[in-house]
mmCIF file of C-alpha atoms in Angstrom:
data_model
loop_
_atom_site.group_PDB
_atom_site.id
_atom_site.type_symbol
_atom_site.label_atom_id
_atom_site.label_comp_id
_atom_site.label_asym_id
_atom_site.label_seq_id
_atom_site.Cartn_x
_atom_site.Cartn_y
_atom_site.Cartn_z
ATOM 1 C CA UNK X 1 0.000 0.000 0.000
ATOM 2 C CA UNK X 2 1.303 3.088 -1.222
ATOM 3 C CA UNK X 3 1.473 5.801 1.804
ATOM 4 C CA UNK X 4 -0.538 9.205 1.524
ATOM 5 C CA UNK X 5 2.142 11.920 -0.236
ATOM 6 C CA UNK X 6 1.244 14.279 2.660
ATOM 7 C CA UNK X 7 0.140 13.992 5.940
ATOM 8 C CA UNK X 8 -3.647 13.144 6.253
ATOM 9 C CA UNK X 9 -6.358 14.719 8.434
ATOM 10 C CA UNK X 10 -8.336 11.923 9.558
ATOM 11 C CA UNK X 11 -12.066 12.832 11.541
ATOM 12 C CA UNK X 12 -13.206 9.831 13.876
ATOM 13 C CA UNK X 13 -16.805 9.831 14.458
ATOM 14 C CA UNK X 14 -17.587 7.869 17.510
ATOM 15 C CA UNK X 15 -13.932 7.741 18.573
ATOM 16 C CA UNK X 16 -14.105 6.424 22.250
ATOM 17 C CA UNK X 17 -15.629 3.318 22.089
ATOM 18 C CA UNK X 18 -14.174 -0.648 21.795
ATOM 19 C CA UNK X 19 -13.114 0.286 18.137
ATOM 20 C CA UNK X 20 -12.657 3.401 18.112
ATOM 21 C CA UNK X 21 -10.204 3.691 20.835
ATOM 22 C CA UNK X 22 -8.492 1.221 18.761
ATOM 23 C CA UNK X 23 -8.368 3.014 15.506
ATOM 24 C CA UNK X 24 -6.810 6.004 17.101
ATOM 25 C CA UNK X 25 -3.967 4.562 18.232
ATOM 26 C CA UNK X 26 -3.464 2.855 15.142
ATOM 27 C CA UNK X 27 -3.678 6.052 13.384
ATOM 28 C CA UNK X 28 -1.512 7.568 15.967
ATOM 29 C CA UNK X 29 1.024 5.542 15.378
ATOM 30 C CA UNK X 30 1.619 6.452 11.345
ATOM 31 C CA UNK X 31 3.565 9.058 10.756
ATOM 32 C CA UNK X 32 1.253 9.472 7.529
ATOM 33 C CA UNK X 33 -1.646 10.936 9.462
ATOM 34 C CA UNK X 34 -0.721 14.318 10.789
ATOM 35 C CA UNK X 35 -4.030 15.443 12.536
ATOM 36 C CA UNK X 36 -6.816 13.149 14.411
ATOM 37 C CA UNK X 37 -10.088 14.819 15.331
ATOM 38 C CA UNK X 38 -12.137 12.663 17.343
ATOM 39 C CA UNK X 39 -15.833 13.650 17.393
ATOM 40 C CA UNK X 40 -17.870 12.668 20.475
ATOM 41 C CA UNK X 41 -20.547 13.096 23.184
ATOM 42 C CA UNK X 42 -18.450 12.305 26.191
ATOM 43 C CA UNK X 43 -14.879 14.055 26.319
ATOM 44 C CA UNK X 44 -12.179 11.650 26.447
ATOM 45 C CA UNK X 45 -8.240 12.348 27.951
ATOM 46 C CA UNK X 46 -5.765 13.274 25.709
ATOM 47 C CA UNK X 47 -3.233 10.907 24.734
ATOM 48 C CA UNK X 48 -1.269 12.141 22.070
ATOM 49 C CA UNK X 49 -0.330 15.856 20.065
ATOM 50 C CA UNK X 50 -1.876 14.879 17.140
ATOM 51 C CA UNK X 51 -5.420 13.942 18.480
ATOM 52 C CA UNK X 52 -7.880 16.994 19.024
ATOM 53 C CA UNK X 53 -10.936 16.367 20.441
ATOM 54 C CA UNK X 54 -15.100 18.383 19.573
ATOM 55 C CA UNK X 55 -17.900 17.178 21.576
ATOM 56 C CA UNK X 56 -20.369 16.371 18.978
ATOM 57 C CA UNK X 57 -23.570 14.796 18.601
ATOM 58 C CA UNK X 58 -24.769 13.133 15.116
ATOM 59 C CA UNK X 59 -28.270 13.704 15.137
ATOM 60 C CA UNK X 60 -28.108 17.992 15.880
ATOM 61 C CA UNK X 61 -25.115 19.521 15.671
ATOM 62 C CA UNK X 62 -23.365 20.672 12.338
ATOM 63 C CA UNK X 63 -20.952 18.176 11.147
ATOM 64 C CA UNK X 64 -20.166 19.720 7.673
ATOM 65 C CA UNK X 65 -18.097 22.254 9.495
ATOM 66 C CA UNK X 66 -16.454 19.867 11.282
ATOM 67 C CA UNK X 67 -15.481 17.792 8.647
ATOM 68 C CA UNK X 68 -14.190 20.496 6.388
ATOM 69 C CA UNK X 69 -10.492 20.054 5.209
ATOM 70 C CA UNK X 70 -10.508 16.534 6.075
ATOM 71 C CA UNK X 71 -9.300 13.532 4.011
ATOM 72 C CA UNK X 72 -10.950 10.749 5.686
ATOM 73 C CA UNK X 73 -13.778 10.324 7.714
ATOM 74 C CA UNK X 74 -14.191 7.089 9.890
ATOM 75 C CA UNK X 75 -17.705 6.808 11.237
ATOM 76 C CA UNK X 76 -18.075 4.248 13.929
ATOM 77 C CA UNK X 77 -20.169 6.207 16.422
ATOM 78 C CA UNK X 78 -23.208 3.479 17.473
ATOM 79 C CA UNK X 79 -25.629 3.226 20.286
ATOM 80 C CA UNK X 80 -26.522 -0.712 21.630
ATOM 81 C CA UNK X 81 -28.932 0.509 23.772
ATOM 82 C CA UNK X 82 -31.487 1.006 24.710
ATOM 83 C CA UNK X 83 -32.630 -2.010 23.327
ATOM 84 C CA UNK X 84 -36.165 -1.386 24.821
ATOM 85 C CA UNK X 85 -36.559 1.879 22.829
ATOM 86 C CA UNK X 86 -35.945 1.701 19.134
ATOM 87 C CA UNK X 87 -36.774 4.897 18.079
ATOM 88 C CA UNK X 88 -33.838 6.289 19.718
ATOM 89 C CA UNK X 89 -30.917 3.707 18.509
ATOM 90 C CA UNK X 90 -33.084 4.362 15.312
ATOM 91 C CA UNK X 91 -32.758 8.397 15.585
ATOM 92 C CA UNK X 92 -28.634 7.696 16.633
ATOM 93 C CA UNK X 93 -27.717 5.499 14.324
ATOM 94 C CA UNK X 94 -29.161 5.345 10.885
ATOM 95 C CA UNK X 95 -30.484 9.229 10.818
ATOM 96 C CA UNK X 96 -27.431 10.391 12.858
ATOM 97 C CA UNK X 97 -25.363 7.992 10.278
ATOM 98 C CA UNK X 98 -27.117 9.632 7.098
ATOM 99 C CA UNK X 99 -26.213 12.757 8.728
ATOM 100 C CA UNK X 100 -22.670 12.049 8.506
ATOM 101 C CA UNK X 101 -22.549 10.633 4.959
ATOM 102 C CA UNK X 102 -24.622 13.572 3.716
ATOM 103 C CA UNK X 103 -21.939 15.965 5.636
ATOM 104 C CA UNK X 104 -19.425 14.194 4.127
ATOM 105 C CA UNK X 105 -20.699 14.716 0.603
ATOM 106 C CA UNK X 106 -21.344 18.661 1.186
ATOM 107 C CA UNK X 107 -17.817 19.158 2.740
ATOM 108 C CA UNK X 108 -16.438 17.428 -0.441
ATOM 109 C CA UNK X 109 -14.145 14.648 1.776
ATOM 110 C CA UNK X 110 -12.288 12.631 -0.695
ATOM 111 C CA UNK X 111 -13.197 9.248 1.568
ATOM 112 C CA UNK X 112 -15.724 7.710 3.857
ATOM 113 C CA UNK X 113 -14.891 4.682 5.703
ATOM 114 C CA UNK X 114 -17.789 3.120 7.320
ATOM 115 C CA UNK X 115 -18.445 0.695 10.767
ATOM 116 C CA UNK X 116 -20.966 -1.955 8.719
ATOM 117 C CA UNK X 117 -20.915 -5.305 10.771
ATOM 118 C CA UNK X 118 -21.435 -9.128 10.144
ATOM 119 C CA UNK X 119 -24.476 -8.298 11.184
ATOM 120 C CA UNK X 120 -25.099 -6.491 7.874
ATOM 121 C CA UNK X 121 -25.269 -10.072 6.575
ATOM 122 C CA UNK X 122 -28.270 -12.011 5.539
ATOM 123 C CA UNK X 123 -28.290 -15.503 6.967
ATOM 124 C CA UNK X 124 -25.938 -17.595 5.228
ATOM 125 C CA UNK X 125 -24.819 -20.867 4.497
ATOM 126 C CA UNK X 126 -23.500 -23.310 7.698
ATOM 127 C CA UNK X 127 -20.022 -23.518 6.232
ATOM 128 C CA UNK X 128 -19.301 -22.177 3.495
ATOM 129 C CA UNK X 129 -17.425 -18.795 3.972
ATOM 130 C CA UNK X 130 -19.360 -16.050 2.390
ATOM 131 C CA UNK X 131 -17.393 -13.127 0.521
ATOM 132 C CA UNK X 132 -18.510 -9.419 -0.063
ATOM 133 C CA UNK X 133 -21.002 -10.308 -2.358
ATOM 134 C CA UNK X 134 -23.352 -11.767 0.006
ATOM 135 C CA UNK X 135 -26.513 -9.683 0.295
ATOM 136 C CA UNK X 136 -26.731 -7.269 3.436
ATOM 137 C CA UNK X 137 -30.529 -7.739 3.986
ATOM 138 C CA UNK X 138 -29.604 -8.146 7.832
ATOM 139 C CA UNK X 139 -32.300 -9.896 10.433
ATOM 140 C CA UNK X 140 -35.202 -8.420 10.819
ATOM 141 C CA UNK X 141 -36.095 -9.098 14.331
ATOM 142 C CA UNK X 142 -33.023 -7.368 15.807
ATOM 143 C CA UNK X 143 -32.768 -3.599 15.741
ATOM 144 C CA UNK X 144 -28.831 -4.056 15.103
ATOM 145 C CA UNK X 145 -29.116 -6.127 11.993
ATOM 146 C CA UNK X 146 -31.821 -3.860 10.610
ATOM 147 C CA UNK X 147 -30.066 -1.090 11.059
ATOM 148 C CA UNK X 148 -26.565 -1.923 9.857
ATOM 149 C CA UNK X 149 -28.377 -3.345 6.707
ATOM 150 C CA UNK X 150 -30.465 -0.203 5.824
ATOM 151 C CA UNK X 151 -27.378 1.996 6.141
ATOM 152 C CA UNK X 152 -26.104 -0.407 3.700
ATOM 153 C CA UNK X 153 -28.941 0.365 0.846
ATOM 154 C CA UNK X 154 -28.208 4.128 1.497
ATOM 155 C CA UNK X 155 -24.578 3.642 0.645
ATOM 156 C CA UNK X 156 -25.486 1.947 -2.476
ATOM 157 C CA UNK X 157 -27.405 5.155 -3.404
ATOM 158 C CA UNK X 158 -24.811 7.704 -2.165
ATOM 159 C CA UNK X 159 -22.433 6.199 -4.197
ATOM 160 C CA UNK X 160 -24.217 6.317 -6.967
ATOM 161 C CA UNK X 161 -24.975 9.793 -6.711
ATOM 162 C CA UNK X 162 -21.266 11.138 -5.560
ATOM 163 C CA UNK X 163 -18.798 8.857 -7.269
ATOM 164 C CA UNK X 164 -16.225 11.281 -6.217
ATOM 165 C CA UNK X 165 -16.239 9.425 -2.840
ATOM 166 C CA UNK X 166 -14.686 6.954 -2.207
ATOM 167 C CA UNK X 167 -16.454 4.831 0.303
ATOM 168 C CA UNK X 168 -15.620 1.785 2.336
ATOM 169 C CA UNK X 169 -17.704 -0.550 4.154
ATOM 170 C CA UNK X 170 -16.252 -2.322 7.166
ATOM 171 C CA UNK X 171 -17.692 -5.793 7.823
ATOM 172 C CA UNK X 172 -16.092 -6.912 11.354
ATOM 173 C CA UNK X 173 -16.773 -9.883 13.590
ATOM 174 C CA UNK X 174 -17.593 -9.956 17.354
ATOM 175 C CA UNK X 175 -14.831 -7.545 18.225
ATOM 176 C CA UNK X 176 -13.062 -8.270 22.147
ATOM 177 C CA UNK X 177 -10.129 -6.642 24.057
ATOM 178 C CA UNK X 178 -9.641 -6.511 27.945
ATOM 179 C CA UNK X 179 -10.408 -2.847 28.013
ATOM 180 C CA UNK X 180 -13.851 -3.184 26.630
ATOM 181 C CA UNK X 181 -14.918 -5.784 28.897
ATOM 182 C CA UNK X 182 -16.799 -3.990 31.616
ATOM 183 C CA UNK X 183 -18.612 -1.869 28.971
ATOM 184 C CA UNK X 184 -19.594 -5.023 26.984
ATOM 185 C CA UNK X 185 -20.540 -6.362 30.699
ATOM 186 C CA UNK X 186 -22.749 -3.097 30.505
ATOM 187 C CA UNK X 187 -24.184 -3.568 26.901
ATOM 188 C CA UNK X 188 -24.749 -6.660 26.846
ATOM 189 C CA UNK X 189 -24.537 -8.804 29.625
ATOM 190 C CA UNK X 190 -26.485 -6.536 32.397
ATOM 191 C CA UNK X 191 -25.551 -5.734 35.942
ATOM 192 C CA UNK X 192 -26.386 -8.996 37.151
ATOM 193 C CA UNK X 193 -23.276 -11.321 36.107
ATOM 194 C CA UNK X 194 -21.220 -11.601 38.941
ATOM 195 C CA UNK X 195 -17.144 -11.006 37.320
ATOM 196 C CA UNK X 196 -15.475 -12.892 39.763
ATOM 197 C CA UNK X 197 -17.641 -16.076 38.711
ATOM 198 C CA UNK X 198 -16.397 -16.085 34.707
ATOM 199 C CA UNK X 199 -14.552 -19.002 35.425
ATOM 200 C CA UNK X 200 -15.053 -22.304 33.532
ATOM 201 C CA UNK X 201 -12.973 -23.998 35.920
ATOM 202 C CA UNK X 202 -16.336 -23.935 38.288
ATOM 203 C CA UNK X 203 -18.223 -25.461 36.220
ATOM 204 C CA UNK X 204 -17.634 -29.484 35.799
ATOM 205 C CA UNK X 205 -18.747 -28.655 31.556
ATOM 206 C CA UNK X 206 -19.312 -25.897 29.559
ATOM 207 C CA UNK X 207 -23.138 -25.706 28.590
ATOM 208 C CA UNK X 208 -23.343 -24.545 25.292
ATOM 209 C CA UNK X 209 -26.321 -23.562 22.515
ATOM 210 C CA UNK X 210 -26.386 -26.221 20.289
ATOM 211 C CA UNK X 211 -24.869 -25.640 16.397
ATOM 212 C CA UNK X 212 -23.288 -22.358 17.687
ATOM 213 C CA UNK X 213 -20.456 -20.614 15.640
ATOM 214 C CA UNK X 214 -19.552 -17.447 15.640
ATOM 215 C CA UNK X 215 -16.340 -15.361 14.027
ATOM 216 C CA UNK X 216 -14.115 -13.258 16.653
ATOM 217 C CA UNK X 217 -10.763 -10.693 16.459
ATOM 218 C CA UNK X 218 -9.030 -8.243 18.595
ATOM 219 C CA UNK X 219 -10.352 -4.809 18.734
ATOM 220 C CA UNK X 220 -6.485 -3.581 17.935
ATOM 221 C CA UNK X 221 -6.252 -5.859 14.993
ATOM 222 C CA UNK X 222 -9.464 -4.167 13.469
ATOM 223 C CA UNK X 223 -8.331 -1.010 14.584
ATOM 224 C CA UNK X 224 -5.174 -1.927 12.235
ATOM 225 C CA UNK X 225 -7.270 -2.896 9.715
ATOM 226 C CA UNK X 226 -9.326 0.707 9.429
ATOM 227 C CA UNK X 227 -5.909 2.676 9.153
ATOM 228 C CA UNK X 228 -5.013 0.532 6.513
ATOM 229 C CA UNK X 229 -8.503 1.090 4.803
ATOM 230 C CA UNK X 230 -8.396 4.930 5.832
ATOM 231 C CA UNK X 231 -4.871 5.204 4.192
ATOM 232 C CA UNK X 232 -5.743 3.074 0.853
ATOM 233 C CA UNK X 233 -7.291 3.636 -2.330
ATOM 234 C CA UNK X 234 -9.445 0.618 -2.292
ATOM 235 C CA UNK X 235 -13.134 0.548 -2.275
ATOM 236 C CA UNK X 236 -15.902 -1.502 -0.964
ATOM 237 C CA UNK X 237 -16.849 -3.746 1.670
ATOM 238 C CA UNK X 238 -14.171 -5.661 3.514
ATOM 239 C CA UNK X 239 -14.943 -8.988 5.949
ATOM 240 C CA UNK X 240 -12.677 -8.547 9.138
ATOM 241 C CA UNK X 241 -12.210 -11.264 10.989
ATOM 242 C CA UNK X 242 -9.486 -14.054 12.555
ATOM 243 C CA UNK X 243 -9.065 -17.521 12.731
ATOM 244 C CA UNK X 244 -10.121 -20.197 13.673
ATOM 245 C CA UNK X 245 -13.832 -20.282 13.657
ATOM 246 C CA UNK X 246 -15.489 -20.648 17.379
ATOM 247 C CA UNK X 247 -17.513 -23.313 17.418
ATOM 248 C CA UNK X 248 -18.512 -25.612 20.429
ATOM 249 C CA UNK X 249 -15.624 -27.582 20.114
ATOM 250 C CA UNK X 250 -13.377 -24.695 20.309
ATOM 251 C CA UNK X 251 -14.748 -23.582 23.063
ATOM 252 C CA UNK X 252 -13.932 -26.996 24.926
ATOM 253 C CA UNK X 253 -10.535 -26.612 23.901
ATOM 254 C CA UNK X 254 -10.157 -23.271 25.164
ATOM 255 C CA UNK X 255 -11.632 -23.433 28.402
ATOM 256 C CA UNK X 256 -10.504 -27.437 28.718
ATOM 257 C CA UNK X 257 -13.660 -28.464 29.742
ATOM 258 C CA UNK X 258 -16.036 -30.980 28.419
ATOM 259 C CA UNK X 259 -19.362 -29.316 26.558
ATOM 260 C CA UNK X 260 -22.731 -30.216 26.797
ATOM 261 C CA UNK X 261 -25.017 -28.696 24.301
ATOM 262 C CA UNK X 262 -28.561 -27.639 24.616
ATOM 263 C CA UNK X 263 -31.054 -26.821 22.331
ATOM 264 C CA UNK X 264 -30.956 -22.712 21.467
ATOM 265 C CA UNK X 265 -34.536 -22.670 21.980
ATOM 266 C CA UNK X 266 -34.380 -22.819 25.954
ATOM 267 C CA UNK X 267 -31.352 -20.377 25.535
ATOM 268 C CA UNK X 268 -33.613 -17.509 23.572
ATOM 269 C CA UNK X 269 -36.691 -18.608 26.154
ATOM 270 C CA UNK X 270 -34.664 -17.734 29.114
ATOM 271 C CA UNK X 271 -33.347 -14.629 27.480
ATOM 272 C CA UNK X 272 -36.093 -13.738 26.408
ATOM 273 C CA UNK X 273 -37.934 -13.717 30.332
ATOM 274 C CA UNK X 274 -34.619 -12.009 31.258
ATOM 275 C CA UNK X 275 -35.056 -9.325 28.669
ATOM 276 C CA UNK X 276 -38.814 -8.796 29.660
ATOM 277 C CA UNK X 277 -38.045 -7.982 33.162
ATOM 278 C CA UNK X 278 -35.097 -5.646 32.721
ATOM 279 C CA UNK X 279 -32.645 -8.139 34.126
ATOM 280 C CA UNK X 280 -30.477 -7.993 30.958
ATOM 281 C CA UNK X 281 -30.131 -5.426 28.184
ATOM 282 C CA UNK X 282 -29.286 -8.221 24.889
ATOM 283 C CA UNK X 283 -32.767 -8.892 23.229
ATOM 284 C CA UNK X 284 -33.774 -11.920 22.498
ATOM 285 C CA UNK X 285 -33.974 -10.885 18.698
ATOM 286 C CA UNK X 286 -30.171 -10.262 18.616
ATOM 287 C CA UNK X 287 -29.732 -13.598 19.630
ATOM 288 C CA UNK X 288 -31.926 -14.788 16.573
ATOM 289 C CA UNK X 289 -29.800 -12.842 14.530
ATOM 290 C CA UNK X 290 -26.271 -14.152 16.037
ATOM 291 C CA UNK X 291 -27.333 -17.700 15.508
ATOM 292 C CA UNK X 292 -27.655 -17.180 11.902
ATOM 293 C CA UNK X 293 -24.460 -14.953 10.850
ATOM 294 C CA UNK X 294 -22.729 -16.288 7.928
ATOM 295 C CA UNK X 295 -18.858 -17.623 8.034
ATOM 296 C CA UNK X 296 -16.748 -14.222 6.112
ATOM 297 C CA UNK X 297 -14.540 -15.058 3.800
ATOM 298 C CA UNK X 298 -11.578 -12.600 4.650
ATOM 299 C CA UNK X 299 -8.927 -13.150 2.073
ATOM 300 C CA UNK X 300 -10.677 -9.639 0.281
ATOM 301 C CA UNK X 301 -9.309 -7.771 3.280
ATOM 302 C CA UNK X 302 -5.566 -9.910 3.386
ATOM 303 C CA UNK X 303 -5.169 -9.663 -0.405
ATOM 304 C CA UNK X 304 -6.328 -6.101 -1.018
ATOM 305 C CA UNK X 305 -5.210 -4.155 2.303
ATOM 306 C CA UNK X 306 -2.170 -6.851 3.353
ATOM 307 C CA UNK X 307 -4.497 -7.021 6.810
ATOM 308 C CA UNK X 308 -3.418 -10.042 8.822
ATOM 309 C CA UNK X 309 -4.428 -9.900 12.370
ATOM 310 C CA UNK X 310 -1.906 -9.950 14.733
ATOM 311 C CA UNK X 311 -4.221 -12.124 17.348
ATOM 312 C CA UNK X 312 -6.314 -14.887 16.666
ATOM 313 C CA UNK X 313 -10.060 -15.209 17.479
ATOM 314 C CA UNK X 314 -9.668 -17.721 21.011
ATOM 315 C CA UNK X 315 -6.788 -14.946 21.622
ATOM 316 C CA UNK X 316 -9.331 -12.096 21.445
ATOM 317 C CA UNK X 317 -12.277 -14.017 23.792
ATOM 318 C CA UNK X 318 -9.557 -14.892 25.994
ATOM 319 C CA UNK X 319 -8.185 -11.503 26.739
ATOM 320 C CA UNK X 320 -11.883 -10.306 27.303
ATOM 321 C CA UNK X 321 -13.103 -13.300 29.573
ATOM 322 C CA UNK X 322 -9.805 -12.198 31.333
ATOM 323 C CA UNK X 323 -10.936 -8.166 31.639
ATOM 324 C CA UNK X 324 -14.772 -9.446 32.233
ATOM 325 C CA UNK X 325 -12.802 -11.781 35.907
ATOM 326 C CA UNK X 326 -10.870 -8.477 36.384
ATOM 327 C CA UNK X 327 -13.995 -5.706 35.412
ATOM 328 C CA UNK X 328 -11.324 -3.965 33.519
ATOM 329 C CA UNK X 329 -11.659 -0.925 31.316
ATOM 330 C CA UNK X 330 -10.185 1.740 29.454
ATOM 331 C CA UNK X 331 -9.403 5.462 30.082
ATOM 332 C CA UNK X 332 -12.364 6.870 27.715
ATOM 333 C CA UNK X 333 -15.846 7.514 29.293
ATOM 334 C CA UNK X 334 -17.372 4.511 27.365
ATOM 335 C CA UNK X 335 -14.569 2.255 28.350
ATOM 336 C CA UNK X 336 -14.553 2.865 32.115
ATOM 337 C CA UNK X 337 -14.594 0.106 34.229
ATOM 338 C CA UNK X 338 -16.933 1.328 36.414
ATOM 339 C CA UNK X 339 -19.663 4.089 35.752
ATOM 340 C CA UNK X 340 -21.326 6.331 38.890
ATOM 341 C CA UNK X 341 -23.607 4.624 40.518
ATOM 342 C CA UNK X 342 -22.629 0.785 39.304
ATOM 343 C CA UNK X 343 -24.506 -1.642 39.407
ATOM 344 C CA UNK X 344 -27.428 -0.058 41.470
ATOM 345 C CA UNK X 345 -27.576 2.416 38.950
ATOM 346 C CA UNK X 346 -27.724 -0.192 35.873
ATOM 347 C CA UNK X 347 -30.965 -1.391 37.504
ATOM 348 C CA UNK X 348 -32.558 1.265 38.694
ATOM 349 C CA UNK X 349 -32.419 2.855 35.918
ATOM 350 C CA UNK X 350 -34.077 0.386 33.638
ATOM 351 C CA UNK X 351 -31.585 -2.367 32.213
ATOM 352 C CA UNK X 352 -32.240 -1.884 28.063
ATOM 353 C CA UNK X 353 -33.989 1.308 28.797
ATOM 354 C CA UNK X 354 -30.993 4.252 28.271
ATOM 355 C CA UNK X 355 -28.640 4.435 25.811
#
């Protein structure tokens, strides 16, 4: 890959998160990129002369200004919750996101690099690895999927109408690191998992859905593989993901244990009574949707960008089971390992209810 002639100006939209704390230090780290602005809500610390920081929300305030002068634009800012309220991830993320690929349009950025998702994906064969190609109709009973796949229609018209821009779709996998566990804890999991008991050693086997497979990599591997994107001249989705495929068998190996599977039926039943009564924030939808993600073909992103992940997928849930025993977090608002309030505050303030 051929580097930028001068330095770039990069603008990271949603720049605090799991991945996006991860992309700026990537793109700290080139001596290509000579200005960062990271764009969000919550003010994080500063960490290096290069990053500036506007607090900036997608869905009011005026991003063409901010964006002016820029060469890339990375747009990963996303709300997971509150999954009991879908008109407001629906206001955050696909009109906030159409904000932000309209804004990069009218400031005339020469690229837009996009956070699409796996998720994207319509369901897809058991084993056969699925390329680019695969259609991006999503799942309709999760918010997520929906919403990752409708952003993808728009992009096929905005590129249409401004071919100037070049645009790149990110497709990752379940993306882990030790500093995002607490907030994953938080997103996900709900206040009522108990860190201290993550320990498959406790258990004499480790109970598992039945047919479950899912793709993994290290937050700082896709972070990696957006600088390389950012920094490119290629176009188009990429699959990010690493090897080897998680499967139940896997996860035997992993944790050393014996598994016993179950059928994913009495897993989405008991979700779906946790969901009901506020005891956890995942809906039972996006577990619909995780049980039928395709297999990504990756060798797009390896051939084209010369992305190989440094970490491999049992590396990545490792290093977060670890963080999740430890509650460990990250120096960013998001990423904090511990938010006023804790736990206490998770309930009473309505688990899938706030963003």
């Amino acid at each position: 890959m051929k580097a930028p002639e001068s330095p770039q100006r990069v603008v990271v939209v949603g720049a605090t998160g799991n991945i996006g704390t991860s992309v700026v230090d990537a793109l700290d780290r080139d001596p290509a990129v000579g200005t960062i602005i990271t764009l969000s809500r919550r003010e994080p610390p500063v960490t290096s002369a290069k990053v500036r920081w506007e607090r900036t929300d997608v869905t009011e305030d005026d991003l063409v200004a901010r964006f002016a002068s820029a060469d890339v634009v990375i747009h990963l800012a996303w709300l997971f919750q509150p999954t009991h309220d879908p008109i407001t991830t629906w206001r955050n993320n696909v009109l906030g996101s159409i904000r932000v690929f309209d804004a990069v349009a009218t400031a005339g950025v020469p690229s837009l690099v996009h956070a699409s998702s796996i998720a994207a994906y319509s369901p897809g064969p058991d084993a056969q690895p699925v390329d680019e190609s695969w259609p991006t109709h999503g799942w309709p009973a999760a918010a997520y999927s929906t919403e990752k796949a409708y952003l993808e229609r728009y992009l096929d018209a905005f590129e249409r109408q401004h071919q100037d821009t070049r645009v790149v779709r990110m497709r990752t996998a379940f993306c882990f690191k030790p500093e995002s566990a607490s907030q994953q804890r938080r997103l996900f999991l709900g206040p009522m998992l108990i860190n201290r008991l993550v320990r498959p050693d406790l258990l004499p086997a480790l109970p598992a859905p039945g047919g479950m497979r899912f793709q993994a990599v290290h937050s700082n591997d896709v972070g990696e593989a957006y600088r390389l994107a950012a920094l490119s001249t290629s176009a188009g989705a990429f699959n990010i993901a690493a090897d080897p495929l998680i499967d139940v068998g896997v996860l035997g190996e992993l944790f050393g244990k014996p598994t016993v599977g179950f059928p994913p039926r009495i897993a989405k039943s008991a979700l779906s009574a946790a969901w009901h009564l506020h005891l956890v924030p995942a809906s039972p939808g996006l577990f619909d949707a995780f049980l039928r993600l395709p297999v990504m073909d990756v060798s797009r992103a390896r051939d084209e960008l010369g992305w190989v992940p440094r970490h491999s997928s049992t590396d990545a849930v490792e290093g977060f089971l670890h963080g999740l025993r430890e509650a460990a977090g990250g120096g960013t608002p998001p990423l904090a390992p511990r938010v006023p309030g804790g736990r206490l505050h998770e309930l009473a303030t309505g688990v899938g209810q706030r963003p």
